[in-house]
Structures are given as structure tokens and as C-alpha cells.
Amino acid sequence: MSRRTWVGLGIAAAAAAIIFVMQVPHSTNTHSRKQASEPVIPNPKQEHISKQSMMAQDIASTDRLTRLDAKQHLTSMLEKLDDAGPAQISDYMGKLQKSHDHFTTIIWQDAKNRKQRIFTAKNDWNTKDQKILKGYVEKAGKSIHQKRSYESPAFKIAGKQYFVIAEPSAKKPKQGVIALMNQKILTEVANHQKKNLRLIPYPKEGKYRVESVHADTLRDITVRTGHDNEKASHFYENEIVVRFHNDPSRQELNRITSELRAKSPRKLGYAYVFRSGDMVYSQLKSYFLKHWNPLYVEPHYLYMTNDKTPDSTSSLPNVPNDLLFAKYQWNLPAIETNQGWDLSRGSKDVIVGVVDTGVDINHPDLHGQLLDGYNVINPDSDPDDDVGHGTHVAGIIGAIVNNNEGIAGISWYNQVLPVKALDKSGSGTTYSVAEGIIWAVDNGAKVINMSLGNYADSQFLHDAVKYAYDKDVVLVAASGNDNTERPGYPAAYPEVIAVAATDSDMKRADYSNFGDYIDVAAPGTSIASTYPGNQYAALSGTSMASPHVAAMAALIRSQNPDLTNKQVMDIMRSNTIDLGPKGRDKYYGYGQIDIYKALQAAISTEAPLQFWPQHIQKKMGSFSQRSK
């Protein structure tokens, strides 16, 4: 639609305060200890239907988040530009549209003085599309004249989904603003969750010479449905990971690369990754076992993302003013985050590494919360997020609290160290994930979140996990979204806290993996958080549950920095809300996390003597000698 067409509409714009209640079942008592029977494990068809329903819920929640966020921007615009001149209005609208490209068109309307300022993106809309749009804009204009807000239903023009929203000025009659909002984020969330909840075969075989095998036998398996992912692991068929008893010399490496017709190998930590020009994994394995007697060989596995209310907040302590908190962030009160803030709000001295798809470094709700990270996939580029997953995870941990915008993170002050180890398809190799872990450790991370996984037990990746654990880092990982008891890695490694997902009724989420390796559970269903493009989305998955636990670990380490990683992990396991069968079980582990209880326990927990200041160690040593 041309600028002239918009001006010719001759209407005033308006803004309204319509609050949408999140349609997620909620519990009136977040501390009810339900001794539920073991969950019924659905068959593949039921599981698919359940996940489809979950995806639809995430899309609906994201739609409401988008509308509420748009309303807030229009209300803020009217307040800031109440007495502004034409130049200031034009400058503000231009900057908003540039930083938030989902504002396809913005109209500043002053019907009383017959003035109108319009910013609109280029389009190729036909006459029929313009007619549809004009009808909604006219309704918005009538609402402004009546001093009422307006929101249209979703509609499509040129194959894309939009809605029109309008807000009136609170002070000046017939003045207001209208916006045409592009809802491309709904398509992005749908595509993201199809992969994340394993509703489709993922990743596609052949795209990167990927082979799918049974996780136990390594026999070939064809992934035809999302449910097949439960049994499958994926690796590069022409690559192999090798750890030697003793590192080969330069001459020996040259010999290997020549015989494999390969390029120079990559080395990370103790292991090497070789890529052959024409040999598949079975041939590579035979070669190394026959000629080099390695400590171990294994495939170069792919790891993928693991994404999938109280009735009133009036009695909650520390209720932040973040716009989406009260209506959408059921997950924070459910784990006693608000009460926990009385004991610890975090510290910039405790850094949380997020090994993921990167983070949107320009998101306003993460401004000042992000450190300079690292892009494993392309070291010459920033660790920017081209998937959305890492940005969502980072927001759960550290979105700015009390800025009257968007969501509240669990930590107020712990900074996030973004490490992009997964590419734009949402997958990465054992090498990239291992490199991301080691880089995060070497650059100051004291907690690392890994919302990713595979069913293959990789010694190569385990070496990197051990390296981090030996450096006193708390490692947290998502268990997976295939509703299977099969252990997923890195979550199942003993050095890692494995996280299952719960819903707002404090029940195990239908998609969440389970097993004896599960340590704790955390909210993972329809979690509102930051999303690329200065937006917000609701996603479900154990990927969303894991950062709740990582953020809690950061709060504990901020409150009592002398605690070892083992002590922090023990505190998190020992101070939970017991769910399901009494005591530890394979569905919830030790139970759902409770931030307040854990922080209380951290206050009274003393670090081992070797972690105390030197002068105290000496005093305690002398006392011990005298006691003897």
C-alpha cells in the first residue's frame, strides 16, 4: 500500500489496554506435594497429538505476547511524544520501525489538527489486500474517536499474517497511533517447535553427509517420523573422533592424512577429528584400530536443541514491573524465584555460559546482560543467534528485571556468556559443543547451560565435560523431548545436572525424557522469553527447563562463592519440591527446584577447608594439630 493510500484513509489511530490471560492450566498452590501415580507413557500416535497440541499452545501464547508487547510500544510512544514536534515524532517512529521490523506500518494520527505521519515498509500488495487492510484500519480509527483501544483478529495479505492494533492518547482527543504488525514470528515458532519437539525427522539426512544410526548398536536406521528420533543418533559419516594413548608426531599425522586422503585434523583437548575424502565411518574405524591402537574412536556426533500460575501475584514478594511477568511468567513464582530474590539476586562475578545457537546481542531486554562471547561455527563473526533458541534460553536466565518491558529473568545481575556451538539448522557436532564448553570455561564461566543433546555417549564430549567439572564449573543440561527413558547426553553424564520439564500444574510434561539419571525438574511448558528481532515468544521443551536450573546455580554461587560445584549440585538436589512417587524417582529426579529453599541452604553450607581463605586454613590447621 502506498503512502498516499494510507494518508487517504483519513482516520485517527488509537491504543487500548486489552490484557489477555494466558490459557495455560494453573495450580492454586505451587507447593502442593501431589503423590501422583507414575505417568502414563502414550504411544507414538498419542505422543504426536500431544506435541501438536503443545505446539499450538506455544503459538497461541506467542500471539498474545506479540500483541501485548505491541500495545506497550504504542502506549510508550504516545507518552513520550505527547508534546513532541513533527521532527521528533518522525525520528522516533523511524527508529522504532528500524529496530522492530515487525512494525510493518506505523501511523501517527492527529485528527483534530488533520495531521498524519506514516512509516510503512515497501510492499507489493494488490487491490484486494489493500481493501482488507483498509477495513481494519478504519475500525481502528473509529475506536480512536471513541477513545478506545483496538485490536483486529489475525488476517492474511500477500500470504503473510498480520493484525492491526491502535492506541488513543490519554491526554489529547482524537490523537493516537495505529500499527500494522507482521506476525512472522508465529511461523518461526511453529518451524522451531517442529524440530525442537521432534515432530519431524531432524536433522535431514544427506544435508551435511549425515548418517542416522541406532544409539545403542550404531546400526543404520532411517528416521521417517519425529518419534524415530527417540532411537536415533546422528553423525558425519565421513568423519571420526580419535584419542590416542600418546599424541602422534607431525610426521605420523602427515602419514595419517595422506592415507585417509584427508585435510589436516582438528584437535580439541585430547582428541582429534579426521575427515576423509572418500572413506565412511566403518572404514575409518577399521583403519585406526588396525594401525594405531587408539584409546578410543567414535563417530563425530551431531547434537541438537532440546526445547519443547498462581491465581494471583498480589501476595508475592518482589513482584517486578516487567510487562509480561504477571500474566505470562507462571514459571518464576512456581519455583519461588520472587521469594529467593530476598536472599540473592545474583552477581556479575558469577558468569553463566550458554552453549547454544548464540544470542541476539541487540535485544533490548538483554542489553548490558551479555558479555562478548564466541562463535565456534564461524570464529570471525559475533555469536549472533540465527535460530532463536539461544536467545530464548538466555532470557530465562538473565533478561533485565524491573525495566517495565518484556519479561523478567531469574537472575538480576549474573551476566551471560553466549557461545554459538549450534549452526543455523539448530545442530552442532561433538567437536563444536566440546569446543564451546572448553572456551566458556577458559573465559570465566562458573555455570554452563547446555540445552542440547544426543543419545550417543561420546567419550570426546565427556572429556570436555570432565575438563569443565575439574575446573569447578556447574554444568546443567536438558534431558530431551522424546518422552523416552533412553539416557541423553550430555545430561546423563555424572558431572552434569540433568533436567526434566514440568508444566504449570507441576506435572511431568508429556514430551519430557525420563530415567534414573534425572536430577531435578523445572518449568518447561509455554515459557515466555526473549526472541530475535526484539520480540518475545513462548516455547516448550526441556531446553526451557534447563536454564531455570542454571540460573539457580548462578544465584547460589553468587550468594556463597566459596561453595564447590559439587556442593552447589548437592544443594540443588536436596532442596526441591517432591513430586510424583515419594523420594527420588525417574520422572522428576529429586523433585522440582525451589530457589528459595536452595538459597536458604546455601547460606548455612560451609565450603571445604581448602576453599577457605589462606589465613583461616592456617588457623584451622593449628587448631586441628592441638586437638590431636
Coordinates of C-alpha atoms in Angstrom, one line a residue, residues 91-473:
D91 CA 12.6 10.3 14.2
Y92 CA 11.0 8.1 16.9
M93 CA 8.8 6.2 14.5
G94 CA 11.7 5.6 12.1
K95 CA 13.9 4.3 14.8
L96 CA 11.2 2.0 16.2
Q97 CA 10.5 0.5 12.8
K98 CA 14.2 0.0 12.1
S99 CA 14.8 -1.9 15.3
H100 CA 11.5 -3.7 15.3
D101 CA 10.8 -4.7 11.7
H102 CA 7.6 -6.5 12.6
F103 CA 6.0 -3.0 12.8
T104 CA 5.2 -3.0 9.1
T105 CA 3.4 0.3 9.1
I106 CA 3.0 2.9 11.8
I107 CA 0.5 5.8 11.6
W108 CA 0.7 8.8 14.0
Q109 CA -2.8 10.4 13.8
D110 CA -3.9 13.8 15.0
A111 CA -7.4 14.0 13.5
K112 CA -8.2 17.3 15.4
N113 CA -5.5 19.1 13.5
R114 CA -5.8 16.9 10.4
K115 CA -2.2 15.8 10.6
Q116 CA -0.9 12.3 9.8
R117 CA 2.6 10.8 9.8
I118 CA 3.2 7.4 8.3
F119 CA 6.1 5.0 8.2
T120 CA 5.5 1.9 6.0
A121 CA 7.7 -0.8 4.6
K122 CA 7.8 -1.5 0.9
N123 CA 5.1 -3.9 -0.2
D124 CA 3.6 -5.5 -3.3
W125 CA 0.0 -5.7 -2.0
N126 CA -2.7 -5.9 -4.6
T127 CA -6.0 -4.1 -4.6
K128 CA -7.8 -6.9 -2.7
D129 CA -5.1 -6.9 0.0
Q130 CA -5.4 -3.1 0.4
K131 CA -9.1 -3.4 0.7
I132 CA -8.8 -5.9 3.5
L133 CA -6.3 -3.8 5.3
K134 CA -8.3 -0.6 4.9
G135 CA -11.3 -2.2 6.6
Y136 CA -9.3 -3.0 9.8
V137 CA -7.6 0.4 9.8
E138 CA -11.0 2.2 9.5
K139 CA -12.2 0.2 12.5
A140 CA -9.1 1.2 14.4
G141 CA -9.8 4.9 13.5
K142 CA -13.3 4.7 14.8
S143 CA -12.1 3.3 18.1
I144 CA -9.7 6.3 18.5
H145 CA -12.5 8.7 18.0
Q146 CA -14.3 6.9 20.8
K147 CA -11.1 6.9 23.0
R148 CA -10.9 3.1 22.9
S149 CA -8.2 0.7 22.1
Y150 CA -8.4 -1.6 19.2
E151 CA -7.0 -5.0 18.1
S152 CA -8.1 -6.8 15.0
P153 CA -8.2 -10.6 14.6
A154 CA -5.3 -12.1 12.6
F155 CA -5.6 -11.8 8.8
K156 CA -3.5 -12.6 5.8
I157 CA -2.4 -10.4 3.0
A158 CA 0.1 -11.5 0.3
G159 CA 0.3 -14.8 2.1
K160 CA 1.6 -13.3 5.4
Q161 CA -0.2 -13.0 8.7
Y162 CA -0.9 -9.6 10.3
F163 CA -3.0 -7.8 12.8
V164 CA -3.9 -4.1 13.3
I165 CA -3.6 -2.5 16.7
A166 CA -4.4 1.0 17.8
E167 CA -4.0 3.1 21.0
P168 CA -5.6 6.5 21.7
S169 CA -3.8 9.4 23.5
A170 CA -4.8 9.6 27.2
K171 CA -4.5 13.4 27.1
K172 CA -5.4 14.7 23.6
P173 CA -8.7 13.9 22.0
K174 CA -8.7 12.2 18.6
Q175 CA -4.9 11.7 18.7
G176 CA -3.4 8.2 18.7
V177 CA -1.3 5.7 16.8
I178 CA -2.1 2.7 14.6
A179 CA 0.3 -0.1 13.7
L180 CA 0.1 -2.9 11.2
M181 CA 2.0 -5.8 12.8
N182 CA 3.7 -8.6 10.9
Q183 CA 3.3 -12.0 12.7
K184 CA 6.1 -13.9 11.0
I185 CA 7.2 -14.9 14.5
L186 CA 4.3 -17.4 14.7
T187 CA 5.7 -19.2 11.6
E188 CA 9.2 -19.1 13.1
V189 CA 7.9 -20.6 16.4
A190 CA 6.0 -23.3 14.5
N191 CA 9.0 -24.3 12.5
H192 CA 11.3 -24.1 15.5
Q193 CA 9.0 -26.4 17.7
K194 CA 8.5 -28.9 14.9
K195 CA 12.2 -29.6 15.2
N196 CA 12.5 -28.9 18.9
L197 CA 9.7 -31.3 19.9
R198 CA 10.8 -33.8 17.3
L199 CA 7.5 -33.6 15.3
I200 CA 9.5 -34.0 12.1
P201 CA 12.6 -36.1 11.2
Y202 CA 15.5 -33.9 12.2
P203 CA 18.1 -33.4 11.0
K204 CA 17.6 -34.3 7.4
E205 CA 19.9 -37.0 6.3
G206 CA 22.3 -36.2 3.5
K207 CA 22.3 -32.4 4.0
Y208 CA 25.8 -32.4 5.7
R209 CA 26.6 -36.1 4.8
V210 CA 24.7 -37.0 8.0
E211 CA 24.1 -40.6 8.9
S212 CA 21.4 -41.8 11.4
V213 CA 22.1 -44.9 13.5
H214 CA 20.6 -46.7 16.4
A215 CA 22.1 -45.1 19.5
D216 CA 23.0 -48.5 21.1
T217 CA 24.1 -50.6 18.2
L218 CA 25.3 -48.0 15.8
R219 CA 23.4 -49.9 13.1
D220 CA 21.9 -47.9 10.3
I221 CA 18.4 -46.6 11.0
T222 CA 16.1 -44.4 8.8
V223 CA 14.4 -41.6 10.6
R224 CA 11.0 -41.3 8.9
T225 CA 9.0 -39.7 11.7
G226 CA 9.7 -37.4 14.7
H227 CA 9.1 -40.4 17.0
D228 CA 12.0 -42.2 15.4
N229 CA 14.4 -39.6 16.9
E230 CA 13.9 -41.5 20.3
K231 CA 16.2 -44.3 19.0
A232 CA 18.4 -42.4 16.7
S233 CA 21.8 -40.6 16.9
H234 CA 23.3 -38.7 14.0
F235 CA 26.9 -38.3 12.9
Y236 CA 29.0 -37.2 9.9
E237 CA 29.5 -40.4 8.0
N238 CA 33.0 -39.5 6.7
E239 CA 34.4 -38.3 10.0
I240 CA 35.8 -39.9 13.1
V241 CA 37.0 -38.8 16.5
V242 CA 40.2 -40.4 17.8
R243 CA 42.0 -40.2 21.1
F244 CA 45.5 -41.7 21.0
H245 CA 47.4 -43.1 24.0
N246 CA 50.2 -40.7 23.0
D247 CA 49.8 -37.8 20.6
P248 CA 51.1 -38.6 17.2
S249 CA 54.1 -36.7 15.9
R250 CA 53.8 -34.3 12.9
Q251 CA 55.2 -37.0 10.6
E252 CA 52.7 -39.5 11.9
L253 CA 49.8 -37.0 11.4
N254 CA 51.1 -36.4 7.8
R255 CA 51.1 -40.1 7.2
I256 CA 47.5 -40.5 8.5
T257 CA 46.1 -37.6 6.5
S258 CA 47.8 -39.0 3.4
E259 CA 46.5 -42.5 3.8
L260 CA 42.9 -41.2 4.5
R261 CA 43.2 -38.6 1.7
A262 CA 42.1 -36.1 4.4
K263 CA 42.9 -32.5 5.3
S264 CA 44.7 -31.6 8.5
P265 CA 42.8 -32.9 11.5
R266 CA 41.3 -30.7 14.1
K267 CA 42.4 -31.1 17.7
L268 CA 40.5 -30.2 20.8
G269 CA 41.6 -31.1 24.3
Y270 CA 42.9 -34.7 24.0
A271 CA 41.1 -35.8 20.8
Y272 CA 41.4 -35.4 17.1
V273 CA 38.7 -35.2 14.4
F274 CA 39.7 -36.6 11.0
R275 CA 37.6 -36.1 7.8
S276 CA 38.2 -38.4 4.9
G277 CA 37.7 -37.5 1.3
D278 CA 36.2 -40.9 0.4
M279 CA 36.1 -43.2 3.5
V280 CA 33.0 -43.7 5.6
Y281 CA 33.0 -44.2 9.4
S282 CA 33.3 -48.0 9.4
Q283 CA 36.3 -47.9 7.2
L284 CA 37.9 -45.1 9.2
K285 CA 37.3 -47.1 12.4
S286 CA 38.9 -50.2 11.0
Y287 CA 41.9 -48.2 9.8
F288 CA 42.7 -46.6 13.2
L289 CA 42.0 -49.8 15.2
K290 CA 44.3 -51.8 12.9
H291 CA 47.2 -49.3 12.6
W292 CA 47.2 -47.0 15.7
N293 CA 45.8 -48.8 18.7
P294 CA 43.9 -45.7 19.9
L295 CA 42.5 -45.1 23.4
Y296 CA 39.1 -44.7 21.8
V297 CA 37.4 -44.0 18.4
E298 CA 33.8 -42.8 17.9
P299 CA 31.6 -41.1 15.4
H300 CA 31.5 -37.3 15.2
Y301 CA 28.0 -37.0 16.6
L302 CA 25.5 -34.2 16.0
Y303 CA 23.9 -32.5 19.0
M304 CA 20.5 -30.7 18.7
T305 CA 18.4 -28.3 20.6
N306 CA 16.1 -29.6 23.3
D307 CA 13.4 -27.0 23.5
K308 CA 9.8 -28.2 23.5
T309 CA 0.2 -19.6 37.6
P310 CA -0.6 -18.9 40.6
D311 CA -4.1 -17.3 40.5
S312 CA -2.7 -14.0 41.9
T313 CA 0.6 -12.3 42.2
S314 CA -0.6 -9.8 44.7
S315 CA 0.8 -11.6 47.7
L316 CA 4.2 -12.4 46.1
P317 CA 7.3 -10.6 47.3
N318 CA 9.5 -8.8 44.8
V319 CA 6.9 -8.6 42.0
P320 CA 8.8 -6.9 39.1
N321 CA 7.2 -4.4 36.8
D322 CA 8.2 -6.2 33.6
L323 CA 5.1 -6.1 31.4
L324 CA 4.7 -9.8 30.7
F325 CA 5.6 -11.1 34.2
A326 CA 2.2 -11.1 36.0
K327 CA 0.2 -12.6 33.2
Y328 CA 2.7 -14.9 31.5
Q329 CA 5.6 -15.9 33.7
W330 CA 3.9 -18.5 35.8
N331 CA 7.2 -20.4 35.9
L332 CA 9.1 -18.0 38.2
P333 CA 6.6 -18.0 41.1
A334 CA 6.3 -21.8 40.7
I335 CA 9.9 -22.2 41.8
E336 CA 9.9 -19.5 44.5
T337 CA 12.0 -17.1 42.4
N338 CA 10.4 -14.0 43.9
Q339 CA 11.0 -15.0 47.4
G340 CA 14.5 -16.2 46.5
W341 CA 15.3 -12.6 45.4
D342 CA 15.2 -11.6 49.1
L343 CA 18.3 -13.8 49.6
S344 CA 20.2 -13.4 46.3
R345 CA 19.7 -11.5 43.0
G346 CA 23.0 -12.7 41.5
S347 CA 26.4 -11.1 41.0
K348 CA 28.4 -10.0 38.0
D349 CA 31.3 -12.1 39.4
V350 CA 29.5 -15.3 38.5
I351 CA 29.2 -15.8 34.7
V352 CA 26.8 -18.2 33.1
G353 CA 27.9 -19.7 29.8
V354 CA 25.2 -20.5 27.3
V355 CA 26.4 -23.1 24.8
D356 CA 23.7 -22.9 22.2
T357 CA 22.7 -21.2 18.9
G358 CA 24.1 -17.9 20.0
V359 CA 22.1 -14.9 21.4
D360 CA 20.5 -11.9 19.8
I361 CA 23.1 -9.4 21.1
N362 CA 20.9 -6.4 20.2
H363 CA 17.8 -7.4 22.1
P364 CA 16.8 -4.5 24.4
D365 CA 15.8 -6.9 27.3
L366 CA 19.3 -8.3 27.3
H367 CA 21.1 -5.0 27.0
G368 CA 24.0 -5.0 29.4
Q369 CA 23.5 -8.6 30.4
L370 CA 25.7 -10.2 27.7
L371 CA 29.4 -10.5 27.6
D372 CA 31.5 -10.8 24.5
G373 CA 31.1 -14.4 23.6
Y374 CA 32.4 -16.8 20.9
N375 CA 31.2 -18.2 17.6
V376 CA 32.5 -21.7 17.3
I377 CA 30.8 -22.2 13.9
N378 CA 32.4 -19.0 12.4
P379 CA 35.1 -17.6 14.8
D380 CA 35.4 -14.4 12.8
S381 CA 31.7 -13.5 13.5
D382 CA 29.8 -12.5 16.6
P383 CA 27.9 -15.3 18.4
D384 CA 24.6 -13.9 17.0
D385 CA 21.5 -16.1 17.0
D386 CA 20.1 -17.2 13.7
V387 CA 17.7 -19.8 15.2
G388 CA 16.0 -18.2 18.2
H389 CA 16.7 -21.0 20.7
G390 CA 19.8 -19.5 22.4
T391 CA 18.1 -16.1 22.8
H392 CA 15.1 -17.7 24.5
V393 CA 17.4 -19.6 26.8
A394 CA 19.4 -16.5 27.7
G395 CA 16.3 -14.5 28.5
I396 CA 15.1 -17.1 31.0
I397 CA 18.4 -16.8 32.8
G398 CA 19.1 -13.1 32.6
A399 CA 16.5 -10.8 30.9
I400 CA 16.6 -7.4 32.6
V401 CA 14.4 -7.2 35.7
N402 CA 12.2 -4.2 36.6
N403 CA 12.7 -2.3 33.3
N404 CA 8.9 -2.1 32.6
E405 CA 9.5 -4.1 29.4
G406 CA 9.1 -7.7 28.3
I407 CA 10.0 -10.4 30.8
A408 CA 12.0 -10.8 34.0
G409 CA 15.0 -13.1 34.0
I410 CA 15.7 -15.3 37.1
S411 CA 19.0 -13.5 37.7
W412 CA 19.2 -9.7 38.0
Y413 CA 23.0 -9.4 37.8
N414 CA 24.7 -12.6 36.6
Q415 CA 26.0 -12.0 33.1
V416 CA 25.5 -14.4 30.2
L417 CA 28.5 -15.5 28.1
P418 CA 27.0 -16.6 24.7
V419 CA 28.8 -19.4 22.9
K420 CA 27.4 -20.3 19.5
A421 CA 28.1 -24.0 19.1
L422 CA 25.0 -24.9 17.0
D423 CA 24.5 -23.7 13.5
K424 CA 21.5 -22.2 11.7
S425 CA 19.9 -25.6 11.4
G426 CA 19.9 -25.9 15.3
S427 CA 22.5 -28.6 15.3
G428 CA 26.2 -28.9 16.1
T429 CA 28.9 -31.6 16.4
T430 CA 30.6 -33.1 19.4
Y431 CA 33.6 -31.0 18.3
S432 CA 31.7 -27.7 18.3
V433 CA 29.9 -28.4 21.5
A434 CA 33.1 -29.6 23.2
E435 CA 35.0 -26.5 22.0
G436 CA 32.2 -24.3 23.2
I437 CA 32.3 -25.9 26.7
I438 CA 36.1 -25.5 26.9
W439 CA 36.1 -22.0 25.6
A440 CA 33.4 -21.0 28.1
V441 CA 35.4 -22.5 31.0
D442 CA 38.6 -20.8 29.9
N443 CA 36.8 -17.5 29.6
G444 CA 35.4 -17.3 33.1
A445 CA 32.1 -19.3 33.1
K446 CA 31.3 -20.7 36.6
V447 CA 28.0 -22.2 35.4
I448 CA 27.3 -23.6 31.9
N449 CA 23.8 -24.3 30.4
M450 CA 23.5 -26.9 27.6
S451 CA 20.0 -27.1 26.2
L452 CA 21.1 -29.7 23.6
G453 CA 21.7 -33.4 23.3
N454 CA 22.1 -36.7 21.6
Y455 CA 21.6 -40.3 22.6
A456 CA 25.1 -41.3 21.8
D457 CA 27.6 -41.5 24.7
S458 CA 30.6 -39.6 23.3
Q459 CA 33.9 -40.0 25.2
F460 CA 35.1 -37.0 23.3
L461 CA 32.3 -34.8 24.6
H462 CA 32.7 -36.4 28.1
D463 CA 36.3 -35.4 28.1
A464 CA 35.2 -31.7 27.7
V465 CA 32.6 -32.1 30.4
K466 CA 35.2 -33.6 32.8
Y467 CA 37.5 -30.7 31.9
A468 CA 34.8 -28.2 32.9
Y469 CA 33.9 -30.1 36.1
D470 CA 37.5 -30.4 37.1
K471 CA 37.7 -26.6 36.8
D472 CA 34.9 -26.3 39.4
V473 CA 32.1 -25.4 36.9

